[in-house]
């Protein structure tokens, strides 16, 4: 059997456009001699559809598109397996389904059995589970169909399984020739290799070849890497699609297949490059799928705003990006020069709008109220909020989406100004620790030579909101801070566990964790951010704001 893995980038809710995209890929697959073309989970609806599934009309529209797809591909001498939003056979509730289409007919339907409710997933809220995974007879082959999570509960692979059932084991016990997994599996660092290791373990254990077809592209906070692949019963990868772009790869199930993408499992796998690609993909899709064409960024001459503007220029094209320098009373001349250099190197529009006149006006207006007090964080945050107002005014006037530039380290401990530098529609690097930002800047400079000057990389980080200010005045060095944050936020370890693992002072770890807990109220008002680590702030981390539990 010649299998086509059709790796698509759907837009949530754009059912007709998604269906047209499926049809075009199906025609290409048929022209390439495929016997079966497999498409991602919820390819018609886009993933995740969230509360859209609660509308009865939404499910009806999915079914209409599915039938139209069957009609429009009737002349193809090929079968299609396509994900869509359907209904549960017992309850009539929404369900996460796959349809098998052949000769213009929908001749098979499968429903997802395991519905994840952890991290960024909340599928039990939206879908009813199927009774059992489906087997579809295509020619003389028995195709076992699993939908994403259905393949993620191999009891011999996981130290602790989440579910009582293993749909892959159930399929194998009924007899299958090929295991197919249709997925919308979001990216985070290390996910590509882990995904391959997991399916390899199942293929080897059950002695059955397998193929995984994954969605690609960005939908809100989630970025999907694609990285679809096929693996034989010995666990050898025989076909591999590209990461972070649409692709169509073929695999003769008894032999070799296309290998478009680089190996993400070997020693040469570059996860920093993958994070950079994920941020470019997520930025491009978020801006465009939200109906914008342009982005506006406060370009301070620091590492974070420089990295953000490089990513935006690559994602949207330099002609669609505007950098705005907003020097204040404590801005260094070097920062303004560095910002202008980056804008020139990238070829983006660049504006300079000083904030001192507005800052003086605010000081004058507040002088009677502030009389007898010393300057403190109030005056610092005034500067940040003036800058936020300027960016939002430009956004309203010129219909560009403001991209915020704060990193994960700052957001974690509240070293950011709500309604100031947090203003915007997308927080591009809000899941990027500060130490990783420097490594990503190196990737950006390889792709866009000298876009981020050496002076930006070498100078001590500073918000430049008071004389001679440095981040280290308020925070531990980022080389100390970031490992603590990783264990506290991503691994959910206690203060004592973190102090022991890192050999750090317990009081230091307690101060850091306290900052994380106290600033939850800021993060819940932040712009959505692109997820690239295993635990990002946002939809995958749900902590109460008013709480006093001490970990």
Coordinates of C-alpha atoms in Angstrom, one line a residue:
X1 CA 0.0 0.0 0.0
X2 CA 1.2 3.5 -0.8
X3 CA 0.3 5.8 2.0
X4 CA 0.2 9.6 1.7
X5 CA 0.7 11.6 4.9
X6 CA -1.0 15.0 4.3
X7 CA 0.2 17.5 6.9
X8 CA -2.1 20.5 6.8
X9 CA -2.4 23.9 8.5
X10 CA -6.2 24.5 9.1
X11 CA -7.8 27.6 10.5
X12 CA -10.2 26.9 13.3
X13 CA -13.8 27.4 12.2
X14 CA -13.0 28.1 8.5
X15 CA -14.7 24.8 7.5
X16 CA -15.0 25.5 3.8
X17 CA -11.5 26.7 3.3
X18 CA -10.2 23.7 5.3
X19 CA -12.2 21.3 3.2
X20 CA -10.9 22.9 0.0
X21 CA -7.4 22.5 1.3
X22 CA -8.0 18.8 2.1
X23 CA -9.4 18.3 -1.4
X24 CA -6.4 19.9 -3.0
X25 CA -4.0 17.7 -1.0
X26 CA -6.1 14.6 -1.8
X27 CA -5.8 15.4 -5.5
X28 CA -2.0 15.7 -5.2
X29 CA -1.9 12.5 -3.3
X30 CA -3.9 10.7 -5.9
X31 CA -1.7 12.0 -8.6
X32 CA 1.3 10.7 -6.7
X33 CA -0.2 7.2 -6.8
X34 CA -1.4 7.0 -3.2
X35 CA -3.8 4.2 -2.2
X36 CA -4.7 6.0 1.1
X37 CA -4.3 9.7 2.1
X38 CA -4.4 10.4 5.8
X39 CA -5.2 13.9 7.2
X40 CA -4.8 15.3 10.7
X41 CA -7.2 15.2 13.7
X42 CA -10.2 17.6 13.2
X43 CA -8.8 18.7 9.8
X44 CA -12.1 20.0 8.7
X45 CA -12.8 22.0 11.9
X46 CA -9.3 22.9 12.9
X47 CA -8.0 22.2 16.4
X48 CA -8.9 23.1 19.1
X49 CA -12.4 24.3 18.3
X50 CA -13.3 24.8 22.0
X51 CA -16.8 26.1 22.6
X52 CA -17.6 26.3 18.9
X53 CA -18.7 22.6 19.1
X54 CA -21.6 23.6 21.4
X55 CA -23.5 25.1 18.5
X56 CA -25.6 22.5 16.7
X57 CA -25.1 24.3 13.4
X58 CA -21.3 23.9 13.8
X59 CA -21.7 20.1 13.8
X60 CA -24.1 20.2 10.9
X61 CA -21.6 22.3 8.9
X62 CA -18.9 19.8 9.6
X63 CA -21.1 17.0 8.3
X64 CA -22.0 19.0 5.2
X65 CA -18.3 19.7 4.4
X66 CA -17.5 16.0 4.9
X67 CA -20.2 15.0 2.4
X68 CA -19.1 17.6 0.0
X69 CA -15.5 16.3 0.3
X70 CA -16.8 12.8 -0.5
X71 CA -18.6 14.0 -3.6
X72 CA -15.7 16.1 -4.9
X73 CA -13.2 13.3 -4.5
X74 CA -15.4 10.6 -6.0
X75 CA -13.3 10.3 -9.1
X76 CA -10.0 9.7 -7.2
X77 CA -8.9 6.1 -7.2
X78 CA -7.8 6.5 -3.6
X79 CA -9.2 6.4 0.0
X80 CA -9.1 9.3 2.5
X81 CA -9.1 9.3 6.3
X82 CA -10.1 12.7 7.5
X83 CA -10.7 14.2 11.0
X84 CA -13.8 16.2 11.7
X85 CA -16.3 17.2 14.4
X86 CA -19.0 14.6 14.5
X87 CA -21.5 13.2 17.0
X88 CA -21.3 10.4 19.4
X89 CA -23.2 7.3 18.3
X90 CA -24.8 6.8 21.7
X91 CA -25.5 10.2 23.1
X92 CA -25.6 12.5 20.1
X93 CA -23.1 14.8 21.8
X94 CA -20.2 16.3 19.9
X95 CA -17.4 13.9 19.2
X96 CA -13.9 14.0 17.8
X97 CA -14.1 11.7 14.7
X98 CA -12.4 10.4 11.7
X99 CA -14.2 9.5 8.5
X100 CA -13.1 7.0 5.9
X101 CA -14.0 8.1 2.4
X102 CA -13.8 6.0 -0.8
X103 CA -15.5 6.2 -4.2
X104 CA -17.5 9.2 -3.1
X105 CA -18.9 7.4 -0.1
X106 CA -18.4 7.8 3.6
X107 CA -17.9 4.2 4.4
X108 CA -16.2 4.3 7.8
X109 CA -16.4 6.5 11.0
X110 CA -14.3 6.3 14.1
X111 CA -14.6 8.2 17.3
X112 CA -11.8 9.2 19.7
X113 CA -11.8 7.0 22.8
X114 CA -9.4 8.8 25.2
X115 CA -10.1 12.4 25.9
X116 CA -7.3 14.3 27.6
X117 CA -8.0 16.8 30.3
X118 CA -4.5 17.9 31.4
X119 CA -2.2 20.7 30.5
X120 CA -3.6 22.6 27.5
X121 CA -6.3 19.9 26.8
X122 CA -9.9 19.9 28.0
X123 CA -11.5 17.6 25.6
X124 CA -13.9 15.9 28.0
X125 CA -15.6 19.2 28.3
X126 CA -16.4 19.3 24.6
X127 CA -16.6 15.7 23.3
X128 CA -18.1 12.4 24.3
X129 CA -15.8 9.4 23.9
X130 CA -16.2 6.6 21.4
X131 CA -16.9 3.0 22.4
X132 CA -13.9 1.5 20.8
X133 CA -11.2 2.5 18.2
X134 CA -12.2 1.7 14.6
X135 CA -10.8 -0.7 12.0
X136 CA -11.3 0.2 8.4
X137 CA -10.7 -2.3 5.6
X138 CA -9.0 -0.6 2.7
X139 CA -8.4 -3.2 0.1
X140 CA -6.9 -6.2 1.8
X141 CA -5.4 -4.1 4.6
X142 CA -7.0 -3.7 8.0
X143 CA -6.2 -0.2 9.1
X144 CA -6.4 0.5 12.9
X145 CA -7.4 4.1 13.4
X146 CA -6.4 6.0 16.6
X147 CA -7.0 9.7 17.2
X148 CA -4.1 11.5 18.9
X149 CA -4.4 10.6 22.6
X150 CA -5.6 7.1 21.8
X151 CA -2.0 6.2 21.1
X152 CA -0.6 7.8 24.2
X153 CA -1.4 5.1 26.8
X154 CA 1.0 2.3 26.2
X155 CA 1.4 0.8 29.7
X156 CA 4.9 -0.5 28.9
X157 CA 6.1 2.9 27.7
X158 CA 4.7 5.2 30.4
X159 CA 5.8 5.0 34.1
X160 CA 2.2 6.0 35.1
X161 CA -0.6 5.6 32.6
X162 CA -3.5 8.1 32.6
X163 CA -6.2 5.7 31.5
X164 CA -7.5 2.2 32.1
X165 CA -7.7 1.5 28.4
X166 CA -5.1 1.2 25.7
X167 CA -6.8 1.6 22.3
X168 CA -3.7 0.5 20.4
X169 CA -3.6 -2.8 22.4
X170 CA -7.3 -3.2 21.7
X171 CA -6.8 -2.8 17.9
X172 CA -3.9 -5.2 17.8
X173 CA -5.9 -7.8 19.6
X174 CA -8.6 -7.5 16.9
X175 CA -6.0 -7.9 14.1
X176 CA -4.6 -4.9 12.1
X177 CA -2.0 -4.6 9.3
X178 CA -1.3 -0.9 9.9
X179 CA -1.7 1.5 12.8
X180 CA -2.7 5.0 11.8
X181 CA -2.7 7.9 14.3
X182 CA -4.3 11.2 13.2
X183 CA -3.1 14.0 15.5
X184 CA -3.3 17.6 16.5
X185 CA -0.3 17.3 18.9
X186 CA 1.1 20.8 19.9
X187 CA 4.7 21.5 20.0
X188 CA 7.0 22.0 23.0
X189 CA 10.7 21.5 23.3
X190 CA 11.6 17.8 23.0
X191 CA 8.1 16.9 21.9
X192 CA 9.1 15.7 18.4
X193 CA 11.6 13.1 19.6
X194 CA 9.3 12.0 22.4
X195 CA 6.4 11.5 20.0
X196 CA 8.6 9.3 17.8
X197 CA 9.9 7.3 20.7
X198 CA 6.4 6.6 21.9
X199 CA 5.1 5.3 18.6
X200 CA 8.3 3.4 18.0
X201 CA 7.7 1.6 21.3
X202 CA 4.2 0.6 20.3
X203 CA 5.2 -0.5 16.8
X204 CA 8.0 -2.7 18.2
X205 CA 5.9 -4.1 21.0
X206 CA 3.0 -5.1 18.8
X207 CA 5.1 -5.8 15.6
X208 CA 2.9 -3.6 13.5
X209 CA 3.9 -0.7 11.2
X210 CA 2.5 2.7 12.1
X211 CA 2.0 6.2 10.8
X212 CA 1.3 9.5 12.6
X213 CA -0.1 12.5 10.7
X214 CA 0.1 15.7 12.7
X215 CA -1.5 19.1 12.2
X216 CA 0.9 22.0 11.5
X217 CA 0.6 25.8 12.1
X218 CA -0.5 28.1 14.9
X219 CA -3.9 28.3 16.5
X220 CA -4.0 30.9 19.3
X221 CA -1.4 29.9 22.0
X222 CA -0.7 26.5 20.5
X223 CA 1.9 25.9 17.7
X224 CA 1.7 22.5 15.9
X225 CA 5.0 21.3 14.4
X226 CA 3.7 18.7 12.0
X227 CA 6.7 16.4 11.9
X228 CA 4.5 13.5 10.6
X229 CA 6.2 10.2 10.2
X230 CA 5.9 6.5 9.3
X231 CA 7.6 3.7 11.2
X232 CA 8.0 0.0 10.4
X233 CA 7.4 -2.9 12.8
X234 CA 11.1 -2.8 13.7
X235 CA 10.8 0.8 14.9
X236 CA 12.7 2.3 12.0
X237 CA 11.5 5.6 10.7
X238 CA 10.8 5.1 7.0
X239 CA 9.1 8.5 6.1
X240 CA 9.4 11.9 7.6
X241 CA 7.6 15.2 6.9
X242 CA 9.0 18.7 7.5
X243 CA 8.5 20.5 10.7
X244 CA 6.5 23.8 10.9
X245 CA 5.3 23.8 7.3
X246 CA 2.6 22.0 5.3
X247 CA 3.9 18.8 3.6
X248 CA 2.9 15.7 1.7
X249 CA 5.0 12.6 2.0
X250 CA 4.6 9.1 0.7
X251 CA 5.4 5.7 2.1
X252 CA 5.3 2.3 0.5
X253 CA 4.3 0.3 3.6
X254 CA 6.7 -2.5 2.6
X255 CA 9.6 -0.2 1.9
X256 CA 11.0 3.3 2.1
X257 CA 9.3 6.6 1.9
X258 CA 10.0 10.3 1.6
X259 CA 12.3 11.9 4.2
X260 CA 11.7 15.7 3.8
X261 CA 12.4 16.8 7.3
X262 CA 15.6 16.6 9.3
X263 CA 16.0 13.9 12.0
X264 CA 14.6 15.3 15.3
X265 CA 15.7 12.2 17.3
X266 CA 19.4 12.1 16.6
X267 CA 22.4 13.9 18.2
X268 CA 22.2 16.6 15.6
X269 CA 18.7 17.6 16.4
X270 CA 18.6 21.3 17.1
X271 CA 15.8 22.2 19.5
X272 CA 16.7 25.9 19.7
X273 CA 16.2 26.1 15.9
X274 CA 12.9 24.4 16.4
X275 CA 11.8 26.9 19.0
X276 CA 12.7 29.7 16.7
X277 CA 10.7 28.1 13.9
X278 CA 7.8 27.6 16.2
X279 CA 7.8 31.3 17.2
X280 CA 7.9 32.3 13.6
X281 CA 5.0 30.0 12.7
X282 CA 2.9 30.9 15.7
X283 CA 3.4 34.7 15.0
X284 CA 2.6 34.4 11.3
X285 CA -0.6 32.3 11.9
X286 CA -1.8 34.3 14.9
X287 CA -1.5 37.7 13.1
X288 CA -3.0 36.5 9.8
X289 CA -5.7 34.2 11.2
X290 CA -6.9 37.1 13.4
X291 CA -7.3 39.2 10.3
X292 CA -4.3 41.5 10.6
X293 CA -1.5 42.0 8.1
X294 CA 0.9 44.2 10.0
X295 CA 2.6 44.2 13.4
X296 CA 3.8 47.1 15.6
X297 CA 6.6 46.5 18.2
X298 CA 8.2 48.7 20.8
X299 CA 11.9 48.4 19.8
X300 CA 14.0 49.4 22.8
X301 CA 17.4 48.2 21.7
X302 CA 17.3 45.4 24.3
X303 CA 17.6 41.7 23.6
X304 CA 13.9 40.8 24.0
X305 CA 12.5 43.5 21.6
X306 CA 15.3 42.8 19.1
X307 CA 14.5 39.1 19.1
X308 CA 10.8 39.8 18.8
X309 CA 11.2 42.1 15.8
X310 CA 13.5 39.7 14.0
X311 CA 10.9 36.9 14.5
X312 CA 8.1 39.2 13.3
X313 CA 10.0 40.3 10.2
X314 CA 10.6 36.7 9.2
X315 CA 7.0 35.7 9.9
X316 CA 5.2 38.6 8.2
X317 CA 7.8 40.1 5.9
X318 CA 9.7 43.3 6.8
X319 CA 7.3 45.5 4.9
X320 CA 4.6 44.5 7.4
X321 CA 6.5 45.3 10.6
X322 CA 7.1 48.7 12.3
X323 CA 9.5 49.2 15.1
X324 CA 8.9 52.1 17.5
X325 CA 11.7 53.5 19.6
X326 CA 10.3 55.5 22.6
X327 CA 13.3 57.0 24.4
X328 CA 12.7 58.3 27.9
X329 CA 14.7 60.3 30.4
X330 CA 16.8 57.3 31.3
X331 CA 17.3 55.7 27.9
X332 CA 20.9 55.3 26.8
X333 CA 22.0 56.6 23.5
X334 CA 23.4 53.2 22.7
X335 CA 19.9 51.6 23.0
X336 CA 18.5 54.0 20.5
X337 CA 21.4 53.4 18.1
X338 CA 21.0 49.6 18.5
X339 CA 17.3 49.8 17.8
X340 CA 17.8 51.9 14.7
X341 CA 20.5 49.4 13.5
X342 CA 18.2 46.4 13.9
X343 CA 15.4 48.2 12.0
X344 CA 17.8 49.1 9.2
X345 CA 19.3 45.6 9.0
X346 CA 15.9 44.0 8.7
X347 CA 14.4 46.7 6.4
X348 CA 11.4 47.4 8.6
X349 CA 9.8 50.8 9.1
X350 CA 11.1 52.6 12.1
X351 CA 9.7 55.5 14.1
X352 CA 11.1 57.4 17.1
X353 CA 8.6 58.9 19.5
X354 CA 10.1 60.4 22.7
X355 CA 8.0 59.9 25.8
X356 CA 9.6 62.7 27.9
X357 CA 6.9 65.4 27.1
X358 CA 4.1 63.1 28.1
X359 CA 6.1 61.9 31.2
X360 CA 6.7 65.5 32.3
X361 CA 3.0 66.3 31.8
X362 CA 2.0 63.3 34.0
X363 CA 4.5 64.4 36.7
X364 CA 3.1 67.9 36.7
X365 CA -0.5 66.6 36.9
X366 CA 0.3 64.3 39.8
X367 CA 2.7 66.6 41.6
X368 CA 0.1 67.8 44.1
X369 CA -0.9 64.2 45.0
X370 CA 2.7 62.9 45.1
X371 CA 4.0 65.8 47.2
X372 CA 6.4 64.7 50.0
X373 CA 7.1 61.3 48.4
X374 CA 10.3 60.0 46.8
X375 CA 10.3 58.7 43.2
X376 CA 9.7 54.9 43.1
X377 CA 8.0 52.3 41.0
X378 CA 5.1 54.6 40.3
X379 CA 7.2 56.9 38.1
X380 CA 8.9 53.9 36.5
X381 CA 5.6 52.4 35.5
X382 CA 4.3 55.7 34.2
X383 CA 7.0 55.5 31.6
X384 CA 6.0 52.0 30.6
X385 CA 2.3 52.9 30.4
X386 CA 3.0 55.9 28.3
X387 CA 4.8 53.7 25.9
X388 CA 1.9 51.2 25.9
X389 CA -0.5 54.1 25.1
X390 CA 1.6 55.1 22.1
X391 CA 1.8 51.6 20.7
X392 CA -2.0 51.1 21.1
X393 CA -2.6 54.5 19.4
X394 CA -0.5 53.4 16.5
X395 CA -2.4 50.1 16.4
X396 CA -5.7 51.8 16.3
X397 CA -4.6 54.3 13.7
X398 CA -2.8 52.0 11.3
X399 CA -4.6 48.6 12.0
X400 CA -1.5 46.8 13.1
X401 CA -1.4 44.2 15.9
X402 CA 0.9 45.2 18.8
X403 CA 3.3 42.4 19.7
X404 CA 4.6 42.4 23.3
X405 CA 8.2 41.7 24.0
X406 CA 8.4 40.3 27.6
X407 CA 10.1 37.0 28.2
X408 CA 9.0 34.1 30.5
X409 CA 11.5 35.0 33.2
X410 CA 10.1 38.5 33.6
X411 CA 6.5 37.4 33.3
X412 CA 7.1 34.7 36.0
X413 CA 8.3 37.1 38.7
X414 CA 6.2 40.1 37.7
X415 CA 9.1 42.1 36.3
X416 CA 6.8 43.7 33.8
X417 CA 4.2 46.5 33.9
X418 CA 0.6 45.7 33.5
X419 CA -1.1 48.1 31.0
X420 CA 2.4 49.1 30.0
X421 CA 4.9 46.8 28.3
X422 CA 2.3 44.1 28.7
X423 CA 0.0 45.9 26.2
X424 CA -0.6 44.1 23.0
X425 CA -2.4 41.3 21.1
X426 CA 0.3 38.6 21.2
X427 CA 3.1 37.9 23.6
X428 CA 5.6 36.3 21.2
X429 CA 8.4 35.3 23.6
X430 CA 6.4 35.0 26.8
X431 CA 7.3 31.3 27.1
X432 CA 11.0 31.9 26.3
X433 CA 13.2 32.1 29.4
X434 CA 15.8 35.0 29.3
X435 CA 18.7 32.6 28.9
X436 CA 17.0 30.9 25.9
X437 CA 16.3 34.3 24.4
X438 CA 20.1 34.8 23.9
X439 CA 20.4 31.5 22.1
X440 CA 17.4 32.3 19.9
X441 CA 19.1 35.6 19.1
X442 CA 22.0 33.7 17.7
X443 CA 19.6 31.8 15.4
X444 CA 18.1 35.1 14.3
X445 CA 21.5 36.5 13.5
X446 CA 22.4 33.5 11.4
X447 CA 19.3 33.9 9.3
X448 CA 19.4 37.7 9.3
X449 CA 23.1 38.6 9.5
X450 CA 23.9 41.3 12.1
X451 CA 20.3 42.1 12.7
X452 CA 20.9 42.1 16.5
X453 CA 24.2 43.9 17.2
X454 CA 26.8 42.4 19.5
X455 CA 26.3 45.4 21.8
X456 CA 22.7 44.3 22.4
X457 CA 23.8 40.8 23.3
X458 CA 26.7 41.9 25.6
X459 CA 25.1 44.7 27.6
X460 CA 23.6 44.0 31.0
X461 CA 19.7 43.8 30.7
X462 CA 17.9 46.9 31.8
X463 CA 14.4 48.4 31.7
X464 CA 16.0 51.9 31.7
X465 CA 13.3 53.4 33.9
X466 CA 15.6 55.0 36.4
X467 CA 19.3 56.1 36.4
X468 CA 21.8 53.2 35.9
X469 CA 19.1 50.6 36.3
X470 CA 19.9 46.9 35.7
X471 CA 17.7 43.9 36.0
X472 CA 20.2 42.4 38.5
X473 CA 19.2 45.2 40.9
X474 CA 15.8 43.5 41.4
X475 CA 16.4 39.9 40.3
X476 CA 19.0 37.2 40.7
X477 CA 21.2 36.6 37.6
X478 CA 19.1 34.9 34.9
X479 CA 21.6 32.0 35.0
X480 CA 20.4 31.4 38.6
X481 CA 16.7 32.5 38.1
X482 CA 15.8 30.4 35.1
X483 CA 16.7 27.0 36.5
X484 CA 14.6 27.8 39.6
X485 CA 11.7 28.9 37.5
X486 CA 11.9 25.8 35.2
X487 CA 11.6 23.5 38.2
X488 CA 8.9 25.6 39.9
X489 CA 6.7 26.3 36.9
X490 CA 7.3 23.4 34.5
X491 CA 8.1 20.6 37.0
X492 CA 5.9 21.8 39.8
X493 CA 8.5 21.0 42.4
X494 CA 8.4 22.5 46.0
X495 CA 10.9 25.0 47.3
X496 CA 12.7 22.4 49.3
X497 CA 13.0 20.1 46.3
X498 CA 14.3 22.9 44.1
X499 CA 16.9 24.0 46.6
X500 CA 18.1 20.5 47.0
X501 CA 18.3 19.7 43.3
X502 CA 20.1 23.0 42.3
X503 CA 22.1 23.4 45.5
X504 CA 20.6 26.8 46.0
X505 CA 19.8 28.7 49.1
X506 CA 16.3 27.9 50.3
X507 CA 15.5 31.5 51.1
X508 CA 16.4 32.6 47.6
X509 CA 14.2 29.9 46.1
X510 CA 11.4 30.9 48.4
X511 CA 11.7 34.6 47.3
X512 CA 11.5 33.6 43.7
X513 CA 8.6 31.3 44.2
X514 CA 6.8 34.0 46.2
X515 CA 7.2 36.4 43.2
X516 CA 5.7 33.8 40.9
X517 CA 2.7 33.2 43.1
X518 CA 2.0 36.9 43.8
X519 CA 2.0 37.9 40.1
X520 CA -0.6 35.5 38.9
X521 CA -3.0 38.4 38.6
X522 CA -0.7 40.0 36.0
X523 CA -0.3 36.9 33.9
X524 CA -4.1 36.4 33.7
X525 CA -4.4 39.8 32.1
X526 CA -1.5 39.3 29.7
X527 CA -1.8 38.9 26.0
X528 CA -1.9 35.3 24.8
X529 CA 1.6 33.8 24.4
X530 CA 3.1 31.2 22.1
X531 CA 3.8 27.9 23.9
X532 CA 7.2 26.4 23.4
X533 CA 8.0 24.8 26.8
X534 CA 6.3 21.9 28.5
X535 CA 4.4 24.3 30.8
X536 CA 3.6 27.8 29.6
X537 CA 1.7 30.5 31.4
X538 CA -1.8 30.7 29.9
X539 CA -4.3 27.9 29.0
X540 CA -2.1 25.1 30.2
X541 CA -1.4 26.5 33.7
X542 CA -4.4 27.3 35.8
X543 CA -3.7 28.6 39.3
X544 CA -6.0 30.7 41.4
X545 CA -5.1 34.4 41.8
X546 CA -6.3 34.8 45.4
X547 CA -4.7 31.8 47.2
X548 CA -2.2 31.2 50.1
X549 CA -1.0 27.6 49.5
X550 CA 2.8 27.5 49.9
X551 CA 4.6 24.9 48.0

